[in-house]
Amino acid sequence: MRNWWRIVLTFFLISHSLIFSFSQSLTLVELNCENLFDCHHDSLKQDTEWLPASLRKWTPDRYWRKVNNIGQEIISCSQSSLPDLVALVEVENDSVLRDLTRRSLLRNAGYEFLMTQSPDVRGIDVALLYQPFSFRPICYDYLDVTPLEGMRPTRDILYVQGETLNGGTLHVFVVHAPSRFGGEKATRPNRRIVMERIVDAIRLLPPDAKVIVVGDFNDYADSPSLHYLEANSLYNVTSDAIGTHGAKGTYRYEGRWQSIDHVLVSTVLCDSIVQTYVNDAPFLLEEDKKYGGVKPFRTYNGYRYQRGFSDHLPLVVRFRL
């Protein structure tokens, strides 16, 4: 099996180079990795749930299977080439990202990465993997979010400005908004201030800037936080994205498909969208025995380890440069 994936990866690397010789396109993937933690305790973070001696028994074997699973998931997102940009949510630290890009199935893919170092109490962050030959970072920053009263510190927003193959400039914001734990209405202001932080940063850019805002918003396309972004000249280009093997969104809760992962772009990029879809390759799915149909094949079902991938499916957008 491992040798098979090496052959597949080599094919993708070769085809990726050939395709970019004849066309100028860019593929973006967004994926919530569902707790991509290493097995080591960070004394400054609440990560004891993800240790070998914890109830989850998060051993090195399970960790490395998870890292390779995420690599396999990224490879499967495009049939013709490797994704150029991969926005990752719920990754613990740069050690995990080094393992993913240097020691997993992706080790020959050439990915580099940038990530945040947030005050999130659990220690989870966001990151952007990029292919240096198709996206060259010019600068990057962490946009911190000042918590409201009674709100836990949340993830920073990753901002990356980079140059694409055709010499154009992209401004990419990777976000993981606060959860709905405690109730949607009660936590709505927590997500609103994250969106306000993004909009304030975009207002500092030129009016014709090519902007991509991507990540896990913990809100749906018709939620107030998404409407706020749309009211500020951003367009949700993935609101109707579905898969080809039964997925009607990136996430399934109590038998209902939903999308809390989104990609929004500025006006100037709208005509550049070639394709949007959810990657619901069969190996990323399992039977939903309670509600029928299929659901994402996640790593844990409660505390029961089941060797899966993530509770979210990857979201894919292909741009024409």
PDB file of C-alpha atoms in Angstrom:
ATOM      1  CA  MET A   1       0.000   0.000   0.000  1.00  0.00           C
ATOM      2  CA  ARG A   2       2.786   2.433   0.880  1.00  0.00           C
ATOM      3  CA  ASN A   3       4.591   1.718  -2.399  1.00  0.00           C
ATOM      4  CA  TRP A   4       1.359   2.314  -4.297  1.00  0.00           C
ATOM      5  CA  TRP A   5       0.980   5.764  -2.755  1.00  0.00           C
ATOM      6  CA  ARG A   6       4.601   6.600  -3.633  1.00  0.00           C
ATOM      7  CA  ILE A   7       3.832   5.775  -7.277  1.00  0.00           C
ATOM      8  CA  VAL A   8       0.667   7.898  -7.156  1.00  0.00           C
ATOM      9  CA  LEU A   9       2.504  10.824  -5.595  1.00  0.00           C
ATOM     10  CA  THR A  10       5.310  10.638  -8.170  1.00  0.00           C
ATOM     11  CA  PHE A  11       2.716  10.679 -10.970  1.00  0.00           C
ATOM     12  CA  PHE A  12       1.048  13.745  -9.446  1.00  0.00           C
ATOM     13  CA  LEU A  13       4.348  15.587  -9.126  1.00  0.00           C
ATOM     14  CA  ILE A  14       5.207  14.967 -12.779  1.00  0.00           C
ATOM     15  CA  SER A  15       1.720  15.805 -14.045  1.00  0.00           C
ATOM     16  CA  HIS A  16       1.623  18.945 -11.875  1.00  0.00           C
ATOM     17  CA  SER A  17       4.737  20.294 -13.583  1.00  0.00           C
ATOM     18  CA  LEU A  18       3.426  19.418 -17.050  1.00  0.00           C
ATOM     19  CA  ILE A  19       0.044  21.013 -16.456  1.00  0.00           C
ATOM     20  CA  PHE A  20       1.576  24.287 -15.330  1.00  0.00           C
ATOM     21  CA  SER A  21       3.633  24.326 -18.488  1.00  0.00           C
ATOM     22  CA  PHE A  22       0.452  24.575 -20.563  1.00  0.00           C
ATOM     23  CA  SER A  23      -2.034  26.367 -18.334  1.00  0.00           C
ATOM     24  CA  GLN A  24      -2.196  28.862 -15.566  1.00  0.00           C
ATOM     25  CA  SER A  25      -4.562  27.686 -12.886  1.00  0.00           C
ATOM     26  CA  LEU A  26      -4.427  27.493  -9.125  1.00  0.00           C
ATOM     27  CA  THR A  27      -6.092  24.925  -6.878  1.00  0.00           C
ATOM     28  CA  LEU A  28      -6.969  25.805  -3.289  1.00  0.00           C
ATOM     29  CA  VAL A  29      -7.988  23.235  -0.671  1.00  0.00           C
ATOM     30  CA  GLU A  30      -9.432  23.897   2.780  1.00  0.00           C
ATOM     31  CA  LEU A  31      -9.420  21.138   5.398  1.00  0.00           C
ATOM     32  CA  ASN A  32     -10.242  20.973   9.081  1.00  0.00           C
ATOM     33  CA  CYS A  33      -7.876  18.196  10.197  1.00  0.00           C
ATOM     34  CA  GLU A  34      -9.862  17.331  13.347  1.00  0.00           C
ATOM     35  CA  ASN A  35      -7.286  17.613  16.128  1.00  0.00           C
ATOM     36  CA  LEU A  36      -3.933  17.098  14.417  1.00  0.00           C
ATOM     37  CA  PHE A  37      -1.966  16.988  17.695  1.00  0.00           C
ATOM     38  CA  ASP A  38       1.430  15.464  18.322  1.00  0.00           C
ATOM     39  CA  CYS A  39       2.028  13.122  21.288  1.00  0.00           C
ATOM     40  CA  HIS A  40       4.018  15.565  23.425  1.00  0.00           C
ATOM     41  CA  HIS A  41       2.721  17.741  26.224  1.00  0.00           C
ATOM     42  CA  ASP A  42       3.009  21.507  25.896  1.00  0.00           C
ATOM     43  CA  SER A  43       3.064  22.829  29.457  1.00  0.00           C
ATOM     44  CA  LEU A  44       1.519  26.116  28.285  1.00  0.00           C
ATOM     45  CA  LYS A  45      -1.489  24.477  26.635  1.00  0.00           C
ATOM     46  CA  GLN A  46      -4.404  22.215  27.574  1.00  0.00           C
ATOM     47  CA  ASP A  47      -3.395  19.312  25.361  1.00  0.00           C
ATOM     48  CA  THR A  48      -3.364  16.403  27.833  1.00  0.00           C
ATOM     49  CA  GLU A  49      -6.259  14.787  25.976  1.00  0.00           C
ATOM     50  CA  TRP A  50      -3.805  14.025  23.156  1.00  0.00           C
ATOM     51  CA  LEU A  51      -1.111  12.082  24.983  1.00  0.00           C
ATOM     52  CA  PRO A  52      -0.299   8.336  25.073  1.00  0.00           C
ATOM     53  CA  ALA A  53      -1.542   8.005  28.664  1.00  0.00           C
ATOM     54  CA  SER A  54      -4.823   9.851  28.039  1.00  0.00           C
ATOM     55  CA  LEU A  55      -8.249   8.282  27.588  1.00  0.00           C
ATOM     56  CA  ARG A  56      -7.730   8.567  23.846  1.00  0.00           C
ATOM     57  CA  LYS A  57      -4.418   6.683  24.048  1.00  0.00           C
ATOM     58  CA  TRP A  58      -2.922   9.036  21.463  1.00  0.00           C
ATOM     59  CA  THR A  59       0.191   6.975  20.744  1.00  0.00           C
ATOM     60  CA  PRO A  60       2.949   7.628  18.155  1.00  0.00           C
ATOM     61  CA  ASP A  61       1.457   4.895  15.941  1.00  0.00           C
ATOM     62  CA  ARG A  62      -1.910   6.639  15.910  1.00  0.00           C
ATOM     63  CA  TYR A  63      -0.284  10.013  15.368  1.00  0.00           C
ATOM     64  CA  TRP A  64       1.710   8.871  12.343  1.00  0.00           C
ATOM     65  CA  ARG A  65      -1.328   7.164  10.854  1.00  0.00           C
ATOM     66  CA  LYS A  66      -3.200  10.446  11.237  1.00  0.00           C
ATOM     67  CA  VAL A  67      -0.391  12.460   9.602  1.00  0.00           C
ATOM     68  CA  ASN A  68      -0.287  10.095   6.626  1.00  0.00           C
ATOM     69  CA  ASN A  69      -4.081  10.087   6.420  1.00  0.00           C
ATOM     70  CA  ILE A  70      -4.080  13.875   6.107  1.00  0.00           C
ATOM     71  CA  GLY A  71      -1.401  13.622   3.428  1.00  0.00           C
ATOM     72  CA  GLN A  72      -3.436  11.058   1.511  1.00  0.00           C
ATOM     73  CA  GLU A  73      -6.514  13.273   1.838  1.00  0.00           C
ATOM     74  CA  ILE A  74      -4.684  16.275   0.347  1.00  0.00           C
ATOM     75  CA  ILE A  75      -3.294  14.219  -2.549  1.00  0.00           C
ATOM     76  CA  SER A  76      -6.790  12.972  -3.419  1.00  0.00           C
ATOM     77  CA  CYS A  77      -8.259  16.480  -3.734  1.00  0.00           C
ATOM     78  CA  SER A  78      -7.280  16.954  -7.373  1.00  0.00           C
ATOM     79  CA  GLN A  79      -7.145  14.270 -10.046  1.00  0.00           C
ATOM     80  CA  SER A  80      -4.778  16.168 -12.335  1.00  0.00           C
ATOM     81  CA  SER A  81      -2.248  17.768  -9.974  1.00  0.00           C
ATOM     82  CA  LEU A  82      -1.373  18.485  -6.373  1.00  0.00           C
ATOM     83  CA  PRO A  83      -3.160  21.472  -4.809  1.00  0.00           C
ATOM     84  CA  ASP A  84      -1.162  24.709  -4.907  1.00  0.00           C
ATOM     85  CA  LEU A  85      -2.520  26.086  -1.634  1.00  0.00           C
ATOM     86  CA  VAL A  86      -3.867  24.090   1.316  1.00  0.00           C
ATOM     87  CA  ALA A  87      -5.499  25.960   4.201  1.00  0.00           C
ATOM     88  CA  LEU A  88      -5.396  23.742   7.283  1.00  0.00           C
ATOM     89  CA  VAL A  89      -7.428  24.143  10.464  1.00  0.00           C
ATOM     90  CA  GLU A  90      -6.864  22.434  13.836  1.00  0.00           C
ATOM     91  CA  VAL A  91      -3.122  21.819  13.613  1.00  0.00           C
ATOM     92  CA  GLU A  92      -1.144  22.015  16.846  1.00  0.00           C
ATOM     93  CA  ASN A  93       2.305  23.360  15.988  1.00  0.00           C
ATOM     94  CA  ASP A  94       5.119  23.604  13.461  1.00  0.00           C
ATOM     95  CA  SER A  95       6.441  20.171  14.488  1.00  0.00           C
ATOM     96  CA  VAL A  96       3.230  18.632  13.185  1.00  0.00           C
ATOM     97  CA  LEU A  97       3.513  20.648   9.965  1.00  0.00           C
ATOM     98  CA  ARG A  98       7.125  19.551   9.477  1.00  0.00           C
ATOM     99  CA  ASP A  99       6.100  15.935   9.924  1.00  0.00           C
ATOM    100  CA  LEU A 100       3.282  16.402   7.420  1.00  0.00           C
ATOM    101  CA  THR A 101       5.401  18.110   4.764  1.00  0.00           C
ATOM    102  CA  ARG A 102       8.719  16.305   5.322  1.00  0.00           C
ATOM    103  CA  ARG A 103       7.986  12.839   6.728  1.00  0.00           C
ATOM    104  CA  SER A 104       4.545  11.793   5.499  1.00  0.00           C
ATOM    105  CA  LEU A 105       3.180  10.773   2.101  1.00  0.00           C
ATOM    106  CA  LEU A 106       3.696  14.439   1.142  1.00  0.00           C
ATOM    107  CA  ARG A 107       7.442  14.367   1.781  1.00  0.00           C
ATOM    108  CA  ASN A 108       8.292  14.511  -1.949  1.00  0.00           C
ATOM    109  CA  ALA A 109       5.578  17.020  -2.814  1.00  0.00           C
ATOM    110  CA  GLY A 110       7.676  20.122  -2.139  1.00  0.00           C
ATOM    111  CA  TYR A 111       5.223  21.901   0.157  1.00  0.00           C
ATOM    112  CA  GLU A 112       6.363  24.755   2.407  1.00  0.00           C
ATOM    113  CA  PHE A 113       4.146  26.173   5.139  1.00  0.00           C
ATOM    114  CA  LEU A 114       3.273  29.201   7.228  1.00  0.00           C
ATOM    115  CA  MET A 115       1.217  29.032  10.414  1.00  0.00           C
ATOM    116  CA  THR A 116      -0.003  31.062  13.367  1.00  0.00           C
ATOM    117  CA  GLN A 117       1.047  30.881  17.015  1.00  0.00           C
ATOM    118  CA  SER A 118      -2.236  31.648  18.707  1.00  0.00           C
ATOM    119  CA  PRO A 119      -3.319  32.093  22.335  1.00  0.00           C
ATOM    120  CA  ASP A 120      -5.931  29.339  21.904  1.00  0.00           C
ATOM    121  CA  VAL A 121      -5.966  27.453  25.222  1.00  0.00           C
ATOM    122  CA  ARG A 122      -5.862  24.022  23.561  1.00  0.00           C
ATOM    123  CA  GLY A 123      -2.976  25.043  21.346  1.00  0.00           C
ATOM    124  CA  ILE A 124      -4.604  24.631  17.943  1.00  0.00           C
ATOM    125  CA  ASP A 125      -3.741  26.923  15.053  1.00  0.00           C
ATOM    126  CA  VAL A 126      -4.267  27.461  11.337  1.00  0.00           C
ATOM    127  CA  ALA A 127      -1.711  27.018   8.574  1.00  0.00           C
ATOM    128  CA  LEU A 128      -1.186  27.449   4.849  1.00  0.00           C
ATOM    129  CA  LEU A 129       0.733  24.917   2.785  1.00  0.00           C
ATOM    130  CA  TYR A 130       1.975  26.249  -0.541  1.00  0.00           C
ATOM    131  CA  GLN A 131       3.839  25.081  -3.617  1.00  0.00           C
ATOM    132  CA  PRO A 132       6.794  27.506  -4.062  1.00  0.00           C
ATOM    133  CA  PHE A 133       6.788  27.234  -7.855  1.00  0.00           C
ATOM    134  CA  SER A 134       3.139  28.328  -8.131  1.00  0.00           C
ATOM    135  CA  PHE A 135       2.797  30.657  -5.123  1.00  0.00           C
ATOM    136  CA  ARG A 136       5.636  32.744  -3.698  1.00  0.00           C
ATOM    137  CA  PRO A 137       4.909  34.431  -0.338  1.00  0.00           C
ATOM    138  CA  ILE A 138       5.900  38.093  -0.207  1.00  0.00           C
ATOM    139  CA  CYS A 139       4.926  38.725   3.405  1.00  0.00           C
ATOM    140  CA  TYR A 140       2.710  37.287   6.121  1.00  0.00           C
ATOM    141  CA  ASP A 141       1.273  38.269   9.486  1.00  0.00           C
ATOM    142  CA  TYR A 142      -0.872  37.029  12.350  1.00  0.00           C
ATOM    143  CA  LEU A 143      -4.050  39.023  12.961  1.00  0.00           C
ATOM    144  CA  ASP A 144      -4.905  38.669  16.624  1.00  0.00           C
ATOM    145  CA  VAL A 145      -8.485  38.890  17.860  1.00  0.00           C
ATOM    146  CA  THR A 146      -9.145  40.666  21.145  1.00  0.00           C
ATOM    147  CA  PRO A 147     -11.619  38.476  23.096  1.00  0.00           C
ATOM    148  CA  LEU A 148     -14.904  39.885  24.301  1.00  0.00           C
ATOM    149  CA  GLU A 149     -15.665  39.787  28.004  1.00  0.00           C
ATOM    150  CA  GLY A 150     -16.114  36.161  29.086  1.00  0.00           C
ATOM    151  CA  MET A 151     -14.759  34.831  25.780  1.00  0.00           C
ATOM    152  CA  ARG A 152     -11.819  32.434  25.679  1.00  0.00           C
ATOM    153  CA  PRO A 153      -8.783  33.458  23.602  1.00  0.00           C
ATOM    154  CA  THR A 154      -9.307  32.342  20.034  1.00  0.00           C
ATOM    155  CA  ARG A 155      -7.152  31.518  17.035  1.00  0.00           C
ATOM    156  CA  ASP A 156      -5.231  34.238  15.220  1.00  0.00           C
ATOM    157  CA  ILE A 157      -6.055  34.814  11.566  1.00  0.00           C
ATOM    158  CA  LEU A 158      -3.207  33.957   9.204  1.00  0.00           C
ATOM    159  CA  TYR A 159      -2.613  36.555   6.497  1.00  0.00           C
ATOM    160  CA  VAL A 160      -0.338  35.741   3.550  1.00  0.00           C
ATOM    161  CA  GLN A 161       0.392  37.978   0.569  1.00  0.00           C
ATOM    162  CA  GLY A 162       1.926  36.084  -2.319  1.00  0.00           C
ATOM    163  CA  GLU A 163       2.713  36.151  -6.014  1.00  0.00           C
ATOM    164  CA  THR A 164       1.221  33.622  -8.459  1.00  0.00           C
ATOM    165  CA  LEU A 165       2.625  32.193 -11.681  1.00  0.00           C
ATOM    166  CA  ASN A 166       1.236  34.977 -13.848  1.00  0.00           C
ATOM    167  CA  GLY A 167       2.819  37.653 -11.658  1.00  0.00           C
ATOM    168  CA  GLY A 168      -0.442  38.563  -9.937  1.00  0.00           C
ATOM    169  CA  THR A 169      -0.797  39.075  -6.200  1.00  0.00           C
ATOM    170  CA  LEU A 170      -3.120  37.140  -3.889  1.00  0.00           C
ATOM    171  CA  HIS A 171      -4.077  38.111  -0.354  1.00  0.00           C
ATOM    172  CA  VAL A 172      -5.060  34.979   1.586  1.00  0.00           C
ATOM    173  CA  PHE A 173      -6.704  34.984   5.022  1.00  0.00           C
ATOM    174  CA  VAL A 174      -6.999  31.630   6.858  1.00  0.00           C
ATOM    175  CA  VAL A 175      -9.529  31.616   9.680  1.00  0.00           C
ATOM    176  CA  HIS A 176     -10.861  29.282  12.349  1.00  0.00           C
ATOM    177  CA  ALA A 177     -13.708  31.143  14.024  1.00  0.00           C
ATOM    178  CA  PRO A 178     -14.869  30.429  17.610  1.00  0.00           C
ATOM    179  CA  SER A 179     -17.173  27.450  18.044  1.00  0.00           C
ATOM    180  CA  ARG A 180     -20.867  27.428  18.887  1.00  0.00           C
ATOM    181  CA  PHE A 181     -20.243  25.750  22.251  1.00  0.00           C
ATOM    182  CA  GLY A 182     -22.613  27.436  24.677  1.00  0.00           C
ATOM    183  CA  GLY A 183     -25.262  28.083  22.026  1.00  0.00           C
ATOM    184  CA  GLU A 184     -25.306  29.673  18.570  1.00  0.00           C
ATOM    185  CA  LYS A 185     -26.959  32.919  19.628  1.00  0.00           C
ATOM    186  CA  ALA A 186     -24.846  33.360  22.751  1.00  0.00           C
ATOM    187  CA  THR A 187     -21.602  32.845  20.821  1.00  0.00           C
ATOM    188  CA  ARG A 188     -22.608  34.809  17.724  1.00  0.00           C
ATOM    189  CA  PRO A 189     -20.708  37.981  18.844  1.00  0.00           C
ATOM    190  CA  ASN A 190     -17.516  35.883  19.189  1.00  0.00           C
ATOM    191  CA  ARG A 191     -17.589  35.026  15.513  1.00  0.00           C
ATOM    192  CA  ARG A 192     -18.666  38.528  14.496  1.00  0.00           C
ATOM    193  CA  ILE A 193     -15.519  40.138  15.952  1.00  0.00           C
ATOM    194  CA  VAL A 194     -13.360  37.726  13.935  1.00  0.00           C
ATOM    195  CA  MET A 195     -15.143  38.788  10.745  1.00  0.00           C
ATOM    196  CA  GLU A 196     -14.745  42.453  11.685  1.00  0.00           C
ATOM    197  CA  ARG A 197     -11.013  41.898  12.145  1.00  0.00           C
ATOM    198  CA  ILE A 198     -10.797  40.430   8.642  1.00  0.00           C
ATOM    199  CA  VAL A 199     -12.807  43.233   7.052  1.00  0.00           C
ATOM    200  CA  ASP A 200     -10.683  45.886   8.805  1.00  0.00           C
ATOM    201  CA  ALA A 201      -7.547  44.269   7.335  1.00  0.00           C
ATOM    202  CA  ILE A 202      -9.048  44.062   3.830  1.00  0.00           C
ATOM    203  CA  ARG A 203      -9.941  47.770   3.923  1.00  0.00           C
ATOM    204  CA  LEU A 204      -6.228  48.520   4.136  1.00  0.00           C
ATOM    205  CA  LEU A 205      -5.625  46.778   0.797  1.00  0.00           C
ATOM    206  CA  PRO A 206      -6.052  48.346  -2.670  1.00  0.00           C
ATOM    207  CA  PRO A 207      -9.675  48.392  -3.924  1.00  0.00           C
ATOM    208  CA  ASP A 208      -8.859  45.912  -6.698  1.00  0.00           C
ATOM    209  CA  ALA A 209      -6.978  43.459  -4.425  1.00  0.00           C
ATOM    210  CA  LYS A 210      -7.454  39.769  -5.111  1.00  0.00           C
ATOM    211  CA  VAL A 211      -8.592  38.467  -1.727  1.00  0.00           C
ATOM    212  CA  ILE A 212      -9.363  34.935  -0.551  1.00  0.00           C
ATOM    213  CA  VAL A 213     -10.848  34.306   2.899  1.00  0.00           C
ATOM    214  CA  VAL A 214     -10.870  30.602   3.690  1.00  0.00           C
ATOM    215  CA  GLY A 215     -11.363  28.324   6.683  1.00  0.00           C
ATOM    216  CA  ASP A 216     -13.753  26.917   9.248  1.00  0.00           C
ATOM    217  CA  PHE A 217     -16.212  29.667  10.161  1.00  0.00           C
ATOM    218  CA  ASN A 218     -18.339  27.539  12.528  1.00  0.00           C
ATOM    219  CA  ASP A 219     -21.286  29.159  10.769  1.00  0.00           C
ATOM    220  CA  TYR A 220     -23.420  28.369   7.747  1.00  0.00           C
ATOM    221  CA  ALA A 221     -23.743  30.288   4.498  1.00  0.00           C
ATOM    222  CA  ASP A 222     -26.924  31.990   5.755  1.00  0.00           C
ATOM    223  CA  SER A 223     -25.481  32.937   9.165  1.00  0.00           C
ATOM    224  CA  PRO A 224     -25.003  36.578  10.228  1.00  0.00           C
ATOM    225  CA  SER A 225     -21.195  36.345  10.212  1.00  0.00           C
ATOM    226  CA  LEU A 226     -21.149  35.242   6.564  1.00  0.00           C
ATOM    227  CA  HIS A 227     -23.722  37.880   5.638  1.00  0.00           C
ATOM    228  CA  TYR A 228     -21.459  40.491   7.220  1.00  0.00           C
ATOM    229  CA  LEU A 229     -18.559  39.468   4.988  1.00  0.00           C
ATOM    230  CA  GLU A 230     -20.803  39.483   1.930  1.00  0.00           C
ATOM    231  CA  ALA A 231     -22.033  42.967   2.856  1.00  0.00           C
ATOM    232  CA  ASN A 232     -18.399  44.022   2.644  1.00  0.00           C
ATOM    233  CA  SER A 233     -17.887  42.925  -0.981  1.00  0.00           C
ATOM    234  CA  LEU A 234     -16.851  39.321  -0.434  1.00  0.00           C
ATOM    235  CA  TYR A 235     -18.602  36.472  -2.255  1.00  0.00           C
ATOM    236  CA  ASN A 236     -19.096  32.972  -0.893  1.00  0.00           C
ATOM    237  CA  VAL A 237     -18.163  30.873  -3.919  1.00  0.00           C
ATOM    238  CA  THR A 238     -18.584  27.530  -2.116  1.00  0.00           C
ATOM    239  CA  SER A 239     -22.054  27.951  -0.620  1.00  0.00           C
ATOM    240  CA  ASP A 240     -23.460  25.326  -3.008  1.00  0.00           C
ATOM    241  CA  ALA A 241     -20.405  23.054  -3.179  1.00  0.00           C
ATOM    242  CA  ILE A 242     -21.198  19.336  -2.960  1.00  0.00           C
ATOM    243  CA  GLY A 243     -19.415  16.064  -3.584  1.00  0.00           C
ATOM    244  CA  THR A 244     -19.982  13.260  -6.070  1.00  0.00           C
ATOM    245  CA  HIS A 245     -20.387  10.359  -3.622  1.00  0.00           C
ATOM    246  CA  GLY A 246     -23.209  11.596  -1.403  1.00  0.00           C
ATOM    247  CA  ALA A 247     -21.768  14.598   0.454  1.00  0.00           C
ATOM    248  CA  LYS A 248     -24.034  17.653   0.417  1.00  0.00           C
ATOM    249  CA  GLY A 249     -21.543  19.670   2.474  1.00  0.00           C
ATOM    250  CA  THR A 250     -18.258  19.328   4.334  1.00  0.00           C
ATOM    251  CA  TYR A 251     -19.706  18.231   7.684  1.00  0.00           C
ATOM    252  CA  ARG A 252     -22.564  16.011   8.824  1.00  0.00           C
ATOM    253  CA  TYR A 253     -24.314  16.441  12.171  1.00  0.00           C
ATOM    254  CA  GLU A 254     -27.149  14.163  13.320  1.00  0.00           C
ATOM    255  CA  GLY A 255     -27.781  12.985   9.765  1.00  0.00           C
ATOM    256  CA  ARG A 256     -27.834  16.443   8.205  1.00  0.00           C
ATOM    257  CA  TRP A 257     -25.179  17.631   5.781  1.00  0.00           C
ATOM    258  CA  GLN A 258     -23.942  21.146   6.514  1.00  0.00           C
ATOM    259  CA  SER A 259     -21.080  23.394   5.479  1.00  0.00           C
ATOM    260  CA  ILE A 260     -19.234  25.430   8.067  1.00  0.00           C
ATOM    261  CA  ASP A 261     -16.128  25.519   5.862  1.00  0.00           C
ATOM    262  CA  HIS A 262     -16.183  28.285   3.249  1.00  0.00           C
ATOM    263  CA  VAL A 263     -14.150  30.122   0.654  1.00  0.00           C
ATOM    264  CA  LEU A 264     -15.006  33.765   0.003  1.00  0.00           C
ATOM    265  CA  VAL A 265     -13.327  35.962  -2.615  1.00  0.00           C
ATOM    266  CA  SER A 266     -13.259  39.608  -3.609  1.00  0.00           C
ATOM    267  CA  THR A 267     -15.174  40.834  -6.650  1.00  0.00           C
ATOM    268  CA  VAL A 268     -12.170  40.812  -8.951  1.00  0.00           C
ATOM    269  CA  LEU A 269     -11.714  37.049  -8.457  1.00  0.00           C
ATOM    270  CA  CYS A 270     -15.302  35.976  -9.067  1.00  0.00           C
ATOM    271  CA  ASP A 271     -14.855  35.469 -12.806  1.00  0.00           C
ATOM    272  CA  SER A 272     -11.729  33.389 -12.168  1.00  0.00           C
ATOM    273  CA  ILE A 273     -13.583  30.518 -10.484  1.00  0.00           C
ATOM    274  CA  VAL A 274     -13.431  27.388 -12.618  1.00  0.00           C
ATOM    275  CA  GLN A 275     -14.771  24.761 -10.220  1.00  0.00           C
ATOM    276  CA  THR A 276     -15.810  24.293  -6.589  1.00  0.00           C
ATOM    277  CA  TYR A 277     -16.545  20.952  -4.951  1.00  0.00           C
ATOM    278  CA  VAL A 278     -16.340  18.864  -1.807  1.00  0.00           C
ATOM    279  CA  ASN A 279     -13.830  16.026  -1.986  1.00  0.00           C
ATOM    280  CA  ASP A 280     -15.902  13.064  -0.832  1.00  0.00           C
ATOM    281  CA  ALA A 281     -13.730  10.273  -2.197  1.00  0.00           C
ATOM    282  CA  PRO A 282     -15.177   6.942  -0.979  1.00  0.00           C
ATOM    283  CA  PHE A 283     -12.260   6.224   1.366  1.00  0.00           C
ATOM    284  CA  LEU A 284     -13.057   9.476   3.231  1.00  0.00           C
ATOM    285  CA  LEU A 285     -16.588   8.267   4.004  1.00  0.00           C
ATOM    286  CA  GLU A 286     -18.216   5.635   6.190  1.00  0.00           C
ATOM    287  CA  GLU A 287     -21.748   4.344   6.543  1.00  0.00           C
ATOM    288  CA  ASP A 288     -23.951   6.390   8.843  1.00  0.00           C
ATOM    289  CA  LYS A 289     -25.596   3.496  10.674  1.00  0.00           C
ATOM    290  CA  LYS A 290     -27.835   5.708  12.796  1.00  0.00           C
ATOM    291  CA  TYR A 291     -29.227   8.134  10.219  1.00  0.00           C
ATOM    292  CA  GLY A 292     -28.541   6.345   6.933  1.00  0.00           C
ATOM    293  CA  GLY A 293     -26.391   7.358   4.014  1.00  0.00           C
ATOM    294  CA  VAL A 294     -22.727   8.230   4.522  1.00  0.00           C
ATOM    295  CA  LYS A 295     -20.731  10.587   6.729  1.00  0.00           C
ATOM    296  CA  PRO A 296     -17.073  11.673   7.020  1.00  0.00           C
ATOM    297  CA  PHE A 297     -14.810   8.872   8.260  1.00  0.00           C
ATOM    298  CA  ARG A 298     -13.371  10.531  11.344  1.00  0.00           C
ATOM    299  CA  THR A 299     -10.439   9.548  13.562  1.00  0.00           C
ATOM    300  CA  TYR A 300     -12.520   8.969  16.683  1.00  0.00           C
ATOM    301  CA  ASN A 301     -16.172   8.208  17.293  1.00  0.00           C
ATOM    302  CA  GLY A 302     -16.436   9.616  20.786  1.00  0.00           C
ATOM    303  CA  TYR A 303     -13.433   8.016  22.475  1.00  0.00           C
ATOM    304  CA  ARG A 304     -13.439   4.977  20.216  1.00  0.00           C
ATOM    305  CA  TYR A 305     -10.478   5.064  17.831  1.00  0.00           C
ATOM    306  CA  GLN A 306     -11.441   4.039  14.299  1.00  0.00           C
ATOM    307  CA  ARG A 307      -8.375   4.892  12.174  1.00  0.00           C
ATOM    308  CA  GLY A 308     -10.210   7.492  10.092  1.00  0.00           C
ATOM    309  CA  PHE A 309      -9.329  10.859   8.585  1.00  0.00           C
ATOM    310  CA  SER A 310     -11.393  13.815   9.829  1.00  0.00           C
ATOM    311  CA  ASP A 311     -14.925  14.823  10.751  1.00  0.00           C
ATOM    312  CA  HIS A 312     -14.716  17.415   7.938  1.00  0.00           C
ATOM    313  CA  LEU A 313     -14.313  16.791   4.222  1.00  0.00           C
ATOM    314  CA  PRO A 314     -11.922  18.899   2.117  1.00  0.00           C
ATOM    315  CA  LEU A 315     -13.309  21.870   0.223  1.00  0.00           C
ATOM    316  CA  VAL A 316     -11.722  22.482  -3.186  1.00  0.00           C
ATOM    317  CA  VAL A 317     -11.714  25.602  -5.404  1.00  0.00           C
ATOM    318  CA  ARG A 318      -9.917  25.865  -8.721  1.00  0.00           C
ATOM    319  CA  PHE A 319      -9.062  29.319 -10.098  1.00  0.00           C
ATOM    320  CA  ARG A 320      -8.098  30.370 -13.623  1.00  0.00           C
ATOM    321  CA  LEU A 321      -5.236  32.844 -13.382  1.00  0.00           C
TER     322      LEU A 321
END
